[in-house]
Structure formats: structure tokens, C-alpha cells
Amino acid sequence: MQETTPAPVTFTKDVAPILQARCQVCHRPDTFAPMSLLTYEEARPWAKSIKQKVVAREMPPWYIDKHVGVHNFKNDVSLTDQEIATLVKWADSGAPKGNPADMPAPRKFDDSDQWHVRPDLVVQLPKDIVVPAQAADRWIDVVADTGLTEDRYIKGVEIKPIKGFRAVHHASTSMKNDDDADDAGDGTDVQGKFLNEYALGKNADVFPDGAGRLIKAGTKINFNLHLHPIGQETPINVALALELYPKGYTPKYAETTEKVGDPKDLDIPPNADNVRFDGYNTLTKPARMLSFQPHLHNRGKASCMEAIYPGGHKVETLSCVSKYQFAWHLVYLYAEDDQPLLPAGTILHLISWYDNSPGNKFNPDPDNLITYGQRTIDEMGGAWVSYYYLTDEEYKQQVEARKTKQQIAKKTD
């Protein structure tokens, strides 16, 4: 029997479709990515680097550990094993171009491709803010009007710098409304009701159908900004994108986003690795978890969240980012059938690990004792999570429905 020669892997036939689907939304002109990968001529010089990054699973950015906890996510942008093998084979075979006739039509981008949501409303700072080349970090509040004339419900939210992103350490947004009292005791303060937070590389927080947050008519958005000088004078601006439910629609569940397990007593010795800190939050009602997003700084190494069930007789790992990257504060949206269902009294246990040794290439000064703080050179140890509360009856019903669905799936395997 005559052996057939495997078809060569080429850019036009095999690589371009992967880059279009997974990479080009960032790797194109006028984005923050360091190079464009729209054409063969642009991609060819980076063939070895592409191989290195995809084999290490550093690109596309997706750092959740798929071997523990929840495995399935709505917004998983990671490459499949087959896609990685294709890119590796292309690089190893000299990165051939292939037949131009095999090249797919260029991917078309529009304004919506700038976001991970489909924005119905975009609110930005009224004017640019200039960050000087050299100065201390600044924390400021800027208020912007939404222009909303009627109450609406939010389905998805995303914040990002639209100018000078390197000088924006973080930005958090809150909703300010004249009907809200500063001392309401429900999360309202001088900045308003917390809405969402941006840190470097963050994507969007998108809620499942039937869950949302109310934004009232006349609401203003308070942008709380942490600005960091980068050695050159930099104008910055930040925008908030909201995907809204249709007018008149009221979702069944009220979504909550909060930071869990954020220990303020961090004490990371100089030149130390694998330093661990733990934080705890208790769910007062049954809850359905929607997303997980760890937030650490440059010494951050790993972040895991587990559920300690009432009575402490059962502990379940929910999610773990085992190779934390400060450049990518990603929101991991649990797939609907995998969203953890947790009873009242469950303790969310957040475990953070740090590397303050010289072996951490992102460590600016391993000889320093590191404590909790807002600056990049300080550290944090929490995670932003989104969830909604259930009644006791809803919790029982959803647990039983999931068991039934899992039993049916096993029978059909």
C-alpha cells in the first residue's frame, strides 16, 4: 500500500482561520496588542514567538486551570490541542504561505468589536485627563451622565481605557442616583452603588438570561480612577459599556458583584516564594455563582476559590488560576450547566499565593517586605465574583433539575 504524504500546514489554508477566530480581535492596527496578525507578511516574522506563546498557553490569554474545579466557561477563548498543534507544525515547517486562493476573506471589524459585550450605552469621562510623566500615583473620582431617561436593566458591563491604557492602573464604576441615600447600608456610599471594576487586560462581565442589575433613570456614573505615571505625559480616558435588556423587561434575579477573600493583613517577606494568604466570605442565602476573577498584583502567583459547605463536612474547589498573570485580569464566566449552586451558609474560601523572590521576572524589588495596598508595587489578594441569591425553594428546584440533567446525559453517553 502506498503511503500518502501528509498535506503541509500553510498560513492561507490552516493558520489564517485560527488567527481570525482567536487572535485578530486584538492583533490588528490601533489596538493595544504589540503587533498585527492580519496578513501573512505581518504574521510570518512572529512564527516562532507564536509557537512559544501558544505552547505555553499564554496566548490567547486564558489562565484558568482546566484540571480542577469547573471546566466549562461561556467565554473560553483558549486554543484547542488541535489548533495548537497546527500552529506549531506551521512554525516548525518554515511558516509557509501556501496557495493565495486558500486565504479566507478578511475578517471585518466594527465598533462593537472593541468590546466583549454588545453595548447599548457607552459612557466615558467628559474630557481627557493628563497624567504627568513623573508624579505620585493619584486616586480621583470623575462623574459622567448616562443620559438615561427611564429605568433599565443591565445584562452585561465592561470598562476599559480608550486612551492611555498604560497609565490607568484600575478604574471602578459606581451608580449615583438622587434617590439613593449615602447611609442606606446596602453598598451605597459617597461614590454610589458599586457597578464594576477594570484592571489591566480585563474583559466583560455578562449575566445569564434572567439575571441583571437595575440602573435608574437619571443615574450618573462615578469613575474612581487610579492613575500611574509612566515616564511620559499621557492623556487618558475611560469608558463604560452597558448591554441592556429590552425596554420594559424585568429580570427574575438581581445580580451582585463583590470582592471576596481580600485579606488586609498581607505580609509577604523579602525574597520569599509560595507565600500563602487566605480570605473568607459567607453566603447568607442560597446562591448561583456566575463568574470568577482573581485580582492580585505583580507578586501574585496563583489564586483559587473553594466552597466550604455548611458544617465543614464538604469542601469543593470551584476555580483556580494556577499561573496568574497581572497583565490579564480576566472574568471567567461559568457555563450555565456548570454554575455552582451553593446552599446558605457556604463559606467562599479564597487562597492566594505570592512570589516575592528574584525568580519572579515581574518583581520590581524582591528585597522589600510587601503589604496590602492600592499601588502596583503593593499587593492584594481578592477575587471579584458575580452571583445571584435564590430562595430556598428555588435552590432545591435548581439542584434537582441539574441532577436530572446529569443523569440523562450519563445515559446517553
CSV table of C-alpha atoms in Angstrom, one decimal:
chain,number,residue,atom,x,y,z
A,1,MET,CA,0.0,0.0,0.0
A,2,GLN,CA,1.4,3.4,-1.0
A,3,GLU,CA,1.8,5.8,1.9
A,4,THR,CA,0.3,9.2,1.5
A,5,THR,CA,2.3,12.3,2.4
A,6,PRO,CA,0.5,14.5,4.9
A,7,ALA,CA,-0.7,17.8,3.5
A,8,PRO,CA,1.6,20.7,4.5
A,9,VAL,CA,0.3,23.2,7.0
A,10,THR,CA,0.1,26.6,5.4
A,11,PHE,CA,-0.8,30.1,6.5
A,12,THR,CA,-3.5,30.6,4.0
A,13,LYS,CA,-5.4,27.3,4.5
A,14,ASP,CA,-4.7,26.4,8.1
A,15,VAL,CA,-3.3,29.3,10.2
A,16,ALA,CA,-5.2,32.3,9.0
A,17,PRO,CA,-8.6,30.9,10.1
A,18,ILE,CA,-7.3,30.3,13.6
A,19,LEU,CA,-5.8,33.8,13.8
A,20,GLN,CA,-9.1,35.3,12.5
A,21,ALA,CA,-11.2,33.4,15.1
A,22,ARG,CA,-8.9,33.7,18.1
A,23,CYS,CA,-6.3,36.5,17.7
A,24,GLN,CA,-7.1,39.3,15.3
A,25,VAL,CA,-9.7,41.0,17.6
A,26,CYS,CA,-6.7,42.3,19.5
A,27,HIS,CA,-3.8,41.8,17.0
A,28,ARG,CA,-4.7,44.4,14.4
A,29,PRO,CA,-3.9,48.1,13.9
A,30,ASP,CA,-5.0,50.7,16.6
A,31,THR,CA,-5.3,48.2,19.4
A,32,PHE,CA,-3.1,47.6,22.5
A,33,ALA,CA,-1.6,44.4,21.0
A,34,PRO,CA,2.1,44.8,20.1
A,35,MET,CA,1.8,43.5,16.5
A,36,SER,CA,-0.8,43.0,13.8
A,37,LEU,CA,-1.6,39.4,12.6
A,38,LEU,CA,-4.0,40.2,9.7
A,39,THR,CA,-1.8,39.1,6.9
A,40,TYR,CA,0.9,36.6,6.1
A,41,GLU,CA,3.5,39.3,5.8
A,42,GLU,CA,2.6,40.6,9.3
A,43,ALA,CA,2.5,37.1,10.9
A,44,ARG,CA,5.5,35.4,9.3
A,45,PRO,CA,8.2,37.2,11.4
A,46,TRP,CA,6.4,36.2,14.6
A,47,ALA,CA,6.1,32.5,13.7
A,48,LYS,CA,8.5,31.2,16.4
A,49,SER,CA,7.1,33.6,19.0
A,50,ILE,CA,3.5,32.4,18.2
A,51,LYS,CA,4.6,28.8,18.7
A,52,GLN,CA,6.2,29.7,22.0
A,53,LYS,CA,3.2,31.6,23.3
A,54,VAL,CA,0.6,29.0,22.3
A,55,VAL,CA,2.5,26.0,23.6
A,56,ALA,CA,2.9,27.7,27.0
A,57,ARG,CA,-0.8,28.6,26.8
A,58,GLU,CA,0.0,32.3,27.4
A,59,MET,CA,-1.9,33.3,24.2
A,60,PRO,CA,-4.8,33.7,23.7
A,61,PRO,CA,-4.9,34.8,27.4
A,62,TRP,CA,-6.9,32.2,29.4
A,63,TYR,CA,-5.3,31.1,32.7
A,64,ILE,CA,-8.0,29.1,34.4
A,65,ASP,CA,-6.8,25.6,35.4
A,66,LYS,CA,-9.0,23.2,33.4
A,67,HIS,CA,-7.9,20.2,35.5
A,68,VAL,CA,-9.6,21.3,38.8
A,69,GLY,CA,-13.0,22.8,39.6
A,70,VAL,CA,-15.4,23.9,37.0
A,71,HIS,CA,-14.1,23.1,33.5
A,72,ASN,CA,-16.6,24.8,31.2
A,73,PHE,CA,-16.9,28.5,30.6
A,74,LYS,CA,-19.1,30.7,28.3
A,75,ASN,CA,-16.2,32.9,27.2
A,76,ASP,CA,-13.4,30.4,26.8
A,77,VAL,CA,-11.0,31.9,24.2
A,78,SER,CA,-8.3,29.3,24.7
A,79,LEU,CA,-7.0,27.2,21.8
A,80,THR,CA,-7.8,23.5,21.3
A,81,ASP,CA,-5.0,21.0,21.3
A,82,GLN,CA,-5.5,20.6,17.6
A,83,GLU,CA,-5.2,24.3,17.0
A,84,ILE,CA,-2.0,24.5,18.9
A,85,ALA,CA,-0.6,21.5,17.0
A,86,THR,CA,-1.4,23.3,13.7
A,87,LEU,CA,0.4,26.5,14.7
A,88,VAL,CA,3.4,24.5,16.0
A,89,LYS,CA,3.6,22.5,12.8
A,90,TRP,CA,3.4,25.6,10.7
A,91,ALA,CA,6.2,27.3,12.6
A,92,ASP,CA,8.4,24.2,12.6
A,93,SER,CA,8.0,23.7,8.8
A,94,GLY,CA,9.3,27.1,8.0
A,95,ALA,CA,6.0,29.0,8.2
A,96,PRO,CA,5.0,28.5,4.5
A,97,LYS,CA,2.4,30.9,3.0
A,98,GLY,CA,0.5,28.4,0.8
A,99,ASN,CA,-1.9,29.0,-2.0
A,100,PRO,CA,-3.3,32.5,-2.0
A,101,ALA,CA,-6.6,31.1,-3.3
A,102,ASP,CA,-7.0,29.3,0.1
A,103,MET,CA,-6.9,32.6,2.0
A,104,PRO,CA,-10.2,33.3,3.7
A,105,ALA,CA,-11.9,36.6,3.2
A,106,PRO,CA,-10.5,39.3,5.7
A,107,ARG,CA,-12.4,39.4,8.9
A,108,LYS,CA,-14.5,42.6,9.1
A,109,PHE,CA,-14.4,44.6,12.3
A,110,ASP,CA,-16.8,47.3,13.5
A,111,ASP,CA,-17.1,49.5,16.6
A,112,SER,CA,-18.7,46.6,18.5
A,113,ASP,CA,-15.5,44.6,18.2
A,114,GLN,CA,-13.9,46.9,20.6
A,115,TRP,CA,-16.0,45.3,23.4
A,116,HIS,CA,-16.8,41.9,24.8
A,117,VAL,CA,-20.4,43.0,25.1
A,118,ARG,CA,-22.9,44.4,22.6
A,119,PRO,CA,-23.1,47.9,24.0
A,120,ASP,CA,-26.5,49.7,24.0
A,121,LEU,CA,-25.0,52.6,26.0
A,122,VAL,CA,-21.4,53.8,26.3
A,123,VAL,CA,-20.4,56.4,28.9
A,124,GLN,CA,-17.0,58.0,29.1
A,125,LEU,CA,-15.2,60.7,31.0
A,126,PRO,CA,-16.4,64.2,30.0
A,127,LYS,CA,-12.8,65.1,29.0
A,128,ASP,CA,-9.3,63.6,28.9
A,129,ILE,CA,-7.2,63.7,32.0
A,130,VAL,CA,-3.5,64.3,31.6
A,131,VAL,CA,-1.2,62.1,33.7
A,132,PRO,CA,2.2,63.8,34.1
A,133,ALA,CA,5.4,62.0,33.2
A,134,GLN,CA,6.7,61.9,36.8
A,135,ALA,CA,4.5,62.2,39.9
A,136,ALA,CA,2.9,60.2,42.7
A,137,ASP,CA,0.0,57.9,41.9
A,138,ARG,CA,-3.4,59.6,42.1
A,139,TRP,CA,-6.8,58.3,43.0
A,140,ILE,CA,-9.6,60.6,41.7
A,141,ASP,CA,-13.3,60.5,41.1
A,142,VAL,CA,-15.0,61.8,38.0
A,143,VAL,CA,-18.7,61.8,37.4
A,144,ALA,CA,-20.4,61.4,34.0
A,145,ASP,CA,-24.0,61.5,33.0
A,146,THR,CA,-25.6,58.4,31.4
A,147,GLY,CA,-28.4,60.4,29.7
A,148,LEU,CA,-30.9,57.7,30.7
A,149,THR,CA,-34.5,58.9,30.9
A,150,GLU,CA,-36.1,55.6,32.1
A,151,ASP,CA,-35.2,52.7,34.3
A,152,ARG,CA,-33.4,49.8,32.5
A,153,TYR,CA,-31.8,46.6,33.5
A,154,ILE,CA,-28.2,45.7,32.8
A,155,LYS,CA,-27.3,42.4,31.1
A,156,GLY,CA,-23.6,43.0,30.6
A,157,VAL,CA,-20.9,45.5,31.7
A,158,GLU,CA,-17.4,46.3,30.6
A,159,ILE,CA,-15.0,49.1,31.5
A,160,LYS,CA,-11.7,49.9,29.7
A,161,PRO,CA,-9.4,52.8,28.9
A,162,ILE,CA,-10.0,54.1,25.5
A,163,LYS,CA,-6.9,56.3,25.7
A,164,GLY,CA,-3.6,56.0,27.6
A,165,PHE,CA,-4.3,52.5,29.0
A,166,ARG,CA,-0.7,52.1,30.3
A,167,ALA,CA,-1.3,55.0,32.8
A,168,VAL,CA,-4.6,53.5,34.2
A,169,HIS,CA,-3.9,51.1,37.0
A,170,HIS,CA,-7.5,50.5,37.6
A,171,ALA,CA,-11.0,52.1,37.2
A,172,SER,CA,-14.1,51.2,39.2
A,173,THR,CA,-17.6,52.5,38.4
A,174,SER,CA,-20.5,53.2,40.7
A,175,MET,CA,-24.1,54.3,40.0
A,176,LYS,CA,-25.1,57.6,41.7
A,177,ASN,CA,-28.8,58.5,41.8
A,178,ASP,CA,-30.6,61.2,43.7
A,179,ASP,CA,-33.0,58.6,45.1
A,180,ASP,CA,-30.1,56.8,46.9
A,181,ALA,CA,-29.1,57.8,50.4
A,182,ASP,CA,-25.4,57.8,51.3
A,183,ASP,CA,-26.1,55.9,54.5
A,184,ALA,CA,-28.5,53.3,53.2
A,185,GLY,CA,-26.3,50.4,54.4
A,186,ASP,CA,-26.7,48.5,51.1
A,187,GLY,CA,-23.4,49.2,49.4
A,188,THR,CA,-24.2,52.8,48.7
A,189,ASP,CA,-21.6,55.4,49.7
A,190,VAL,CA,-20.3,58.7,48.5
A,191,GLN,CA,-19.2,57.1,45.2
A,192,GLY,CA,-22.6,55.4,44.7
A,193,LYS,CA,-23.6,51.8,44.3
A,194,PHE,CA,-20.7,49.7,43.0
A,195,LEU,CA,-21.2,48.6,39.4
A,196,ASN,CA,-17.9,47.1,38.1
A,197,GLU,CA,-14.2,47.3,38.1
A,198,TYR,CA,-11.4,47.4,35.4
A,199,ALA,CA,-7.9,46.3,35.8
A,200,LEU,CA,-5.3,45.6,33.1
A,201,GLY,CA,-6.4,43.1,30.5
A,202,LYS,CA,-10.0,42.7,31.9
A,203,ASN,CA,-12.8,41.5,29.6
A,204,ALA,CA,-16.6,41.8,30.3
A,205,ASP,CA,-19.0,40.6,33.0
A,206,VAL,CA,-22.0,39.2,31.2
A,207,PHE,CA,-25.0,38.0,33.2
A,208,PRO,CA,-27.1,34.9,32.2
A,209,ASP,CA,-30.6,35.4,30.8
A,210,GLY,CA,-33.0,36.3,33.7
A,211,ALA,CA,-30.4,38.0,35.8
A,212,GLY,CA,-29.5,41.7,35.8
A,213,ARG,CA,-28.9,44.9,37.6
A,214,LEU,CA,-31.2,47.9,37.7
A,215,ILE,CA,-29.9,51.3,36.5
A,216,LYS,CA,-32.4,54.1,37.2
A,217,ALA,CA,-33.3,57.0,35.1
A,218,GLY,CA,-31.1,60.0,35.7
A,219,THR,CA,-28.3,57.8,37.0
A,220,LYS,CA,-24.8,59.2,36.8
A,221,ILE,CA,-21.6,57.1,36.7
A,222,ASN,CA,-18.8,57.7,39.2
A,223,PHE,CA,-15.5,56.7,37.7
A,224,ASN,CA,-13.0,56.0,40.5
A,225,LEU,CA,-9.5,56.1,38.8
A,226,HIS,CA,-6.1,55.0,39.9
A,227,LEU,CA,-3.6,56.9,37.7
A,228,HIS,CA,0.0,55.9,37.5
A,229,PRO,CA,2.7,58.0,35.7
A,230,ILE,CA,4.7,56.0,33.1
A,231,GLY,CA,7.6,58.4,32.3
A,232,GLN,CA,5.9,60.4,29.6
A,233,GLU,CA,2.9,62.8,29.8
A,234,THR,CA,-0.1,60.7,28.9
A,235,PRO,CA,-3.7,61.8,28.2
A,236,ILE,CA,-6.2,59.1,29.4
A,237,ASN,CA,-9.9,58.5,29.0
A,238,VAL,CA,-12.0,55.6,30.3
A,239,ALA,CA,-15.4,54.3,29.0
A,240,LEU,CA,-18.1,52.1,30.4
A,241,ALA,CA,-20.2,49.9,28.1
A,242,LEU,CA,-23.5,48.6,29.1
A,243,GLU,CA,-25.5,45.9,27.3
A,244,LEU,CA,-29.2,46.4,28.4
A,245,TYR,CA,-32.2,44.2,28.5
A,246,PRO,CA,-35.1,45.3,26.2
A,247,LYS,CA,-37.2,48.2,27.4
A,248,GLY,CA,-39.9,47.1,29.9
A,249,TYR,CA,-38.2,43.8,30.7
A,250,THR,CA,-37.6,42.9,34.4
A,251,PRO,CA,-35.2,40.0,35.1
A,252,LYS,CA,-36.1,37.5,37.7
A,253,TYR,CA,-32.9,37.6,39.6
A,254,ALA,CA,-30.8,40.6,41.0
A,255,GLU,CA,-27.1,40.1,40.1
A,256,THR,CA,-24.5,41.0,42.6
A,257,THR,CA,-20.8,41.6,42.0
A,258,GLU,CA,-18.5,41.8,45.0
A,259,LYS,CA,-14.9,41.2,46.1
A,260,VAL,CA,-14.4,38.2,48.3
A,261,GLY,CA,-11.5,37.0,50.4
A,262,ASP,CA,-9.4,40.2,50.3
A,263,PRO,CA,-7.1,40.0,53.3
A,264,LYS,CA,-5.8,43.4,54.5
A,265,ASP,CA,-3.1,41.7,56.7
A,266,LEU,CA,-0.9,40.7,53.8
A,267,ASP,CA,2.7,40.3,55.0
A,268,ILE,CA,5.0,38.9,52.3
A,269,PRO,CA,8.6,38.6,53.4
A,270,PRO,CA,11.5,39.6,51.1
A,271,ASN,CA,13.0,37.0,48.8
A,272,ALA,CA,10.2,34.5,49.6
A,273,ASP,CA,8.2,32.3,47.3
A,274,ASN,CA,5.0,30.4,47.7
A,275,VAL,CA,3.7,32.7,50.4
A,276,ARG,CA,0.1,31.9,51.1
A,277,PHE,CA,-2.8,34.0,52.4
A,278,ASP,CA,-6.4,33.1,52.9
A,279,GLY,CA,-9.7,35.1,52.9
A,280,TYR,CA,-13.3,34.1,53.7
A,281,ASN,CA,-16.8,35.3,52.8
A,282,THR,CA,-20.0,33.7,53.9
A,283,LEU,CA,-23.1,33.4,51.7
A,284,THR,CA,-26.1,34.3,53.8
A,285,LYS,CA,-28.6,32.8,51.3
A,286,PRO,CA,-28.5,30.1,48.7
A,287,ALA,CA,-26.7,31.4,45.6
A,288,ARG,CA,-25.9,30.6,42.0
A,289,MET,CA,-22.3,31.6,41.1
A,290,LEU,CA,-21.8,33.3,37.7
A,291,SER,CA,-18.2,34.2,37.4
A,292,PHE,CA,-14.7,34.4,39.0
A,293,GLN,CA,-12.0,36.9,38.5
A,294,PRO,CA,-8.9,37.0,40.8
A,295,HIS,CA,-7.2,40.3,41.5
A,296,LEU,CA,-3.5,40.3,42.6
A,297,HIS,CA,-0.5,42.4,41.6
A,298,ASN,CA,3.0,41.7,40.3
A,299,ARG,CA,3.9,39.2,43.1
A,300,GLY,CA,0.7,37.3,42.5
A,301,LYS,CA,1.4,33.7,41.6
A,302,ALA,CA,-1.9,31.8,41.9
A,303,SER,CA,-5.5,32.2,43.1
A,304,CYS,CA,-8.0,29.5,44.0
A,305,MET,CA,-11.6,29.7,45.3
A,306,GLU,CA,-13.3,26.8,47.1
A,307,ALA,CA,-16.6,26.3,48.7
A,308,ILE,CA,-16.8,25.1,52.3
A,309,TYR,CA,-20.3,23.8,52.7
A,310,PRO,CA,-22.3,24.3,56.0
A,311,GLY,CA,-20.9,22.2,58.8
A,312,GLY,CA,-17.5,21.9,57.1
A,313,HIS,CA,-18.0,18.3,56.0
A,314,LYS,CA,-17.6,19.0,52.3
A,315,VAL,CA,-15.1,21.2,50.6
A,316,GLU,CA,-15.2,21.7,46.8
A,317,THR,CA,-12.7,23.5,44.6
A,318,LEU,CA,-14.6,25.9,42.3
A,319,SER,CA,-11.9,27.6,40.3
A,320,CYS,CA,-8.1,28.0,40.2
A,321,VAL,CA,-5.8,30.3,38.2
A,322,SER,CA,-2.6,28.4,38.8
A,323,LYS,CA,-0.4,30.7,36.6
A,324,TYR,CA,-1.6,34.2,37.5
A,325,GLN,CA,-0.7,37.0,35.1
A,326,PHE,CA,-1.0,40.6,36.3
A,327,ALA,CA,-1.4,41.7,32.7
A,328,TRP,CA,-4.7,39.8,32.3
A,329,HIS,CA,-7.4,40.4,34.9
A,330,LEU,CA,-9.9,38.1,33.2
A,331,VAL,CA,-13.5,37.4,34.1
A,332,TYR,CA,-14.2,33.7,33.8
A,333,LEU,CA,-17.9,33.2,33.1
A,334,TYR,CA,-19.2,29.8,34.2
A,335,ALA,CA,-21.2,27.9,31.6
A,336,GLU,CA,-24.8,27.7,32.6
A,337,ASP,CA,-24.9,24.0,33.4
A,338,ASP,CA,-21.7,24.4,35.5
A,339,GLN,CA,-22.6,27.5,37.5
A,340,PRO,CA,-22.0,26.4,41.1
A,341,LEU,CA,-25.2,26.1,43.2
A,342,LEU,CA,-24.3,26.8,46.8
A,343,PRO,CA,-26.6,26.5,49.9
A,344,ALA,CA,-27.0,29.2,52.5
A,345,GLY,CA,-24.1,29.3,55.0
A,346,THR,CA,-21.5,28.3,52.4
A,347,ILE,CA,-18.1,29.9,53.0
A,348,LEU,CA,-16.2,31.1,49.9
A,349,HIS,CA,-12.6,30.4,50.7
A,350,LEU,CA,-10.1,32.4,48.6
A,351,ILE,CA,-6.5,31.2,48.6
A,352,SER,CA,-3.7,33.4,47.2
A,353,TRP,CA,-0.1,32.6,46.6
A,354,TYR,CA,2.8,35.1,46.1
A,355,ASP,CA,6.3,35.0,44.7
A,356,ASN,CA,8.4,37.8,46.1
A,357,SER,CA,11.7,36.2,45.1
A,358,PRO,CA,14.2,37.2,42.4
A,359,GLY,CA,12.9,34.3,40.3
A,360,ASN,CA,9.7,36.3,39.6
A,361,LYS,CA,10.6,38.3,36.5
A,362,PHE,CA,7.8,40.7,37.2
A,363,ASN,CA,9.0,41.5,40.7
A,364,PRO,CA,10.3,45.1,40.9
A,365,ASP,CA,12.2,44.7,44.2
A,366,PRO,CA,12.5,41.2,45.9
A,367,ASP,CA,14.3,42.7,48.8
A,368,ASN,CA,11.2,44.6,50.0
A,369,LEU,CA,8.6,43.5,52.6
A,370,ILE,CA,5.3,43.7,50.7
A,371,THR,CA,2.0,44.5,52.4
A,372,TYR,CA,-1.6,45.3,51.3
A,373,GLY,CA,-2.1,48.4,49.3
A,374,GLN,CA,-3.6,50.0,46.2
A,375,ARG,CA,-0.3,50.8,44.4
A,376,THR,CA,1.1,48.4,41.8
A,377,ILE,CA,4.1,47.8,44.0
A,378,ASP,CA,1.8,46.8,46.9
A,379,GLU,CA,-0.3,43.6,46.9
A,380,MET,CA,-3.9,42.4,47.0
A,381,GLY,CA,-5.4,39.0,47.4
A,382,GLY,CA,-9.1,39.0,46.5
A,383,ALA,CA,-11.3,37.9,43.7
A,384,TRP,CA,-14.3,39.6,42.1
A,385,VAL,CA,-17.3,37.2,41.9
A,386,SER,CA,-20.8,37.6,40.4
A,387,TYR,CA,-23.8,35.7,41.7
A,388,TYR,CA,-27.4,35.9,42.5
A,389,TYR,CA,-29.3,34.8,45.5
A,390,LEU,CA,-32.1,32.1,45.4
A,391,THR,CA,-34.9,31.3,47.7
A,392,ASP,CA,-34.7,28.0,49.5
A,393,GLU,CA,-37.3,26.5,47.1
A,394,GLU,CA,-35.5,27.8,44.0
A,395,TYR,CA,-32.3,26.4,45.3
A,396,LYS,CA,-33.8,22.9,45.8
A,397,GLN,CA,-35.5,23.0,42.4
A,398,GLN,CA,-32.3,24.0,40.6
A,399,VAL,CA,-30.2,21.4,42.3
A,400,GLU,CA,-32.8,18.7,41.4
A,401,ALA,CA,-33.0,19.9,37.8
A,402,ARG,CA,-29.2,19.7,37.5
A,403,LYS,CA,-29.1,16.2,38.9
A,404,THR,CA,-31.8,15.1,36.4
A,405,LYS,CA,-29.9,16.6,33.5
A,406,GLN,CA,-26.7,15.0,34.5
A,407,GLN,CA,-28.4,11.6,34.9
A,408,ILE,CA,-29.9,11.9,31.4
A,409,ALA,CA,-26.5,12.9,30.0
A,410,LYS,CA,-24.8,9.8,31.5
A,411,LYS,CA,-27.5,7.5,30.0
A,412,THR,CA,-27.0,9.0,26.5
A,413,ASP,CA,-23.1,8.8,26.6
